[in-house]
mmCIF file with all atom_site columns, C-alpha atoms in Angstrom:
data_model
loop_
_atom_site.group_PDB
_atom_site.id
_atom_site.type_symbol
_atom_site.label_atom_id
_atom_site.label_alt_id
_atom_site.label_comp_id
_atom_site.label_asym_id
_atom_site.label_entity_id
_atom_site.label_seq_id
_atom_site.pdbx_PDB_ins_code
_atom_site.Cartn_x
_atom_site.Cartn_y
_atom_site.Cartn_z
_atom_site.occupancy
_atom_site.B_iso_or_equiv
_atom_site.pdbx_formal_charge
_atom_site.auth_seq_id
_atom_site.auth_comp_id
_atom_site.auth_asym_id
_atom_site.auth_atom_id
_atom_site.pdbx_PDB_model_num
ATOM 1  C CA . UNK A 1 1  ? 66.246 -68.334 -35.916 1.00 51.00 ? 1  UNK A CA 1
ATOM 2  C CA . UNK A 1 2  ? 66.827 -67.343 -32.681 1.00 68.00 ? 2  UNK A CA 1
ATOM 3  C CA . UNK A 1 3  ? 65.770 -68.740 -29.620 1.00 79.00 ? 3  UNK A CA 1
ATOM 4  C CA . UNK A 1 4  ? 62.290 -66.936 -28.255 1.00 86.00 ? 4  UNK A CA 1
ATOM 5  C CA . UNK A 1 5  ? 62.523 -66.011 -24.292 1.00 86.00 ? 5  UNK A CA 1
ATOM 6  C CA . UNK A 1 6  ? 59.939 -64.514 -21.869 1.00 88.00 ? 6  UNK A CA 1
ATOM 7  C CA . UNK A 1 7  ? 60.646 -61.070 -20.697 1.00 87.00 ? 7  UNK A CA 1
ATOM 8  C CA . UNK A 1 8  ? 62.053 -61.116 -17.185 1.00 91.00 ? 8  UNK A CA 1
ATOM 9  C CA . UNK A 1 9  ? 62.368 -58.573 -14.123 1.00 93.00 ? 9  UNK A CA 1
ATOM 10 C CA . UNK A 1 10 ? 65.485 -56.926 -14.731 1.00 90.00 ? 10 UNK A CA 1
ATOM 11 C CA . UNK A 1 11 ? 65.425 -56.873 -18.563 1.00 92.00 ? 11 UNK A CA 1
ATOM 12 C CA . UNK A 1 12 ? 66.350 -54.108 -20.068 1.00 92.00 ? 12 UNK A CA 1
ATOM 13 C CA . UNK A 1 13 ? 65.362 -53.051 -23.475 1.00 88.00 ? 13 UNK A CA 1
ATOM 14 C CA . UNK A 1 14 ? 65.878 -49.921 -25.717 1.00 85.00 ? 14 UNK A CA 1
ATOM 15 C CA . UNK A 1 15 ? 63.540 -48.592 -28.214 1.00 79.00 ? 15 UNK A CA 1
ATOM 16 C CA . UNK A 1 16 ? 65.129 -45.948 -31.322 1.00 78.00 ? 16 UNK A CA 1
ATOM 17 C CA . UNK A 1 17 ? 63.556 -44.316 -33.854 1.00 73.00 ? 17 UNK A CA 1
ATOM 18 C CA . UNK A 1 18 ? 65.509 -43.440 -36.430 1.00 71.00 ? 18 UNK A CA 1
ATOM 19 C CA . UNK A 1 19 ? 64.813 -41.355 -39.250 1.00 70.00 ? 19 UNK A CA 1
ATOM 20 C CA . UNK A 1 20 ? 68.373 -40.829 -40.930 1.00 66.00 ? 20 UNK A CA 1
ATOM 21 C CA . UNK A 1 21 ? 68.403 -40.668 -44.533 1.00 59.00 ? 21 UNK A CA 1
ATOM 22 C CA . UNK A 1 22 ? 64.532 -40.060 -44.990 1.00 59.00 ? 22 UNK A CA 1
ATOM 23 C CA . UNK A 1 23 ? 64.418 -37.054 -47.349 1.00 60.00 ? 23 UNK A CA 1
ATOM 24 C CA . UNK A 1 24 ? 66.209 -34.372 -44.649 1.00 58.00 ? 24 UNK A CA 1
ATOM 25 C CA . UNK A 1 25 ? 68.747 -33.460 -46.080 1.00 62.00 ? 25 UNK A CA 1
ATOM 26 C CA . UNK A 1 26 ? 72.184 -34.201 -44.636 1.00 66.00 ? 26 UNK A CA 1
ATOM 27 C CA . UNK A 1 27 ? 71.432 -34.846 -41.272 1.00 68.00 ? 27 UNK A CA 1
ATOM 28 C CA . UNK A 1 28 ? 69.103 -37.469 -39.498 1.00 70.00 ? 28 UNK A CA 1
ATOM 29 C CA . UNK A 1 29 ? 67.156 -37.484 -36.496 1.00 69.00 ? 29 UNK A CA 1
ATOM 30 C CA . UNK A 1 30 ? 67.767 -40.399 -33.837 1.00 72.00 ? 30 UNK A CA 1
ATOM 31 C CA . UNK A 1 31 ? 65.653 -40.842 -30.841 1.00 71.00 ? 31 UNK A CA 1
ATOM 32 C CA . UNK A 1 32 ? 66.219 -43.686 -27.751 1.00 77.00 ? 32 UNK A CA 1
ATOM 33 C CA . UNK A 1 33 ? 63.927 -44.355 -24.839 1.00 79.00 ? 33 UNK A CA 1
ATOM 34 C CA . UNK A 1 34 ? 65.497 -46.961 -22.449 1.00 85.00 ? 34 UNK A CA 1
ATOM 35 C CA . UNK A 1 35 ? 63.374 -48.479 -19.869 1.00 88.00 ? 35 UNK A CA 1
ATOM 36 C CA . UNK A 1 36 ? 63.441 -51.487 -17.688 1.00 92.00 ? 36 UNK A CA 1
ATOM 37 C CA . UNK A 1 37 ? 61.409 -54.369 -16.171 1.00 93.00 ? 37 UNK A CA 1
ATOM 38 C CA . UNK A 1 38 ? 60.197 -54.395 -12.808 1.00 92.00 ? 38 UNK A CA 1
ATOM 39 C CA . UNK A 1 39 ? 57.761 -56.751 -11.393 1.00 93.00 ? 39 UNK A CA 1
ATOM 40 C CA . UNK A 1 40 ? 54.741 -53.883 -11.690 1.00 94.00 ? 40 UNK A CA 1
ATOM 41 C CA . UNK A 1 41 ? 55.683 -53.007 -15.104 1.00 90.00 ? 41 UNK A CA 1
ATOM 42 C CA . UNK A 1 42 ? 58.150 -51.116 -16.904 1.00 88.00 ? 42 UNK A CA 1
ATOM 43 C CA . UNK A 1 43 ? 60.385 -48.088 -15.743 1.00 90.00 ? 43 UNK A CA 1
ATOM 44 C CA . UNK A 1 44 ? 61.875 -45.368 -17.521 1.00 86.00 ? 44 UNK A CA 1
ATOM 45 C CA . UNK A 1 45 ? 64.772 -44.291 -16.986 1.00 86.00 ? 45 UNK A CA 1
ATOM 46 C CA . UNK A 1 46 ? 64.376 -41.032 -18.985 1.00 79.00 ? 46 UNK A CA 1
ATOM 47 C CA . UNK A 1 47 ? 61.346 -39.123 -19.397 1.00 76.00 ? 47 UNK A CA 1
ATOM 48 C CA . UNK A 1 48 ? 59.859 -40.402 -22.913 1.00 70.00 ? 48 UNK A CA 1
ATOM 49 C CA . UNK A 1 49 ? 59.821 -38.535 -25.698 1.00 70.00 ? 49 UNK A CA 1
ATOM 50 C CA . UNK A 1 50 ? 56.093 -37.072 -26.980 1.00 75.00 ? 50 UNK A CA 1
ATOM 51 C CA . UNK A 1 51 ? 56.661 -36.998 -30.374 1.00 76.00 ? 51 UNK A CA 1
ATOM 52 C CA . UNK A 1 52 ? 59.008 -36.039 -33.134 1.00 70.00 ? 52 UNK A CA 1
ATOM 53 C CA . UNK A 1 53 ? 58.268 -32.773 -33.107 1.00 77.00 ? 53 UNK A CA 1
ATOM 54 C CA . UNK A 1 54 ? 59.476 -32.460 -29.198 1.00 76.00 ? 54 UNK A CA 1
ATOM 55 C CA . UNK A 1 55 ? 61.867 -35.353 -28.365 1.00 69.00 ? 55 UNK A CA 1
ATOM 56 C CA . UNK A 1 56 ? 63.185 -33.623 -25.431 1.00 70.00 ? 56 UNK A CA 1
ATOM 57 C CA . UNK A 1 57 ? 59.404 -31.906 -23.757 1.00 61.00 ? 57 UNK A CA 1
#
């Protein structure tokens, strides 16, 4: 098991939803929001996506 560690300013961490192989067809959809830690909170640093429907709004 690996080793837990508090989050710390500077971390950087990458969330992905990915829906290949889920019934559409031959293609899949991938999407990543990347944000970071600062000491206020976390920062994007791309606009996140609102849903499925419009990963790029």
């Amino acid at each position: 098991m690996d080793e837990e560690k508090p989050i710390r300013v500077i971390d950087v961490f990458i969330d992905e939803l990915d829906l290949d192989g889920l019934g559409f067809g031959e293609f899949g959809v991938r999407i990543e929001d990347h944000f970071f830690v600062t000491p206020t909170g976390a920062e994007w640093f791309t606009d996140r996506s609102v849903s499925i429907d419009k990963p790029f709004a």
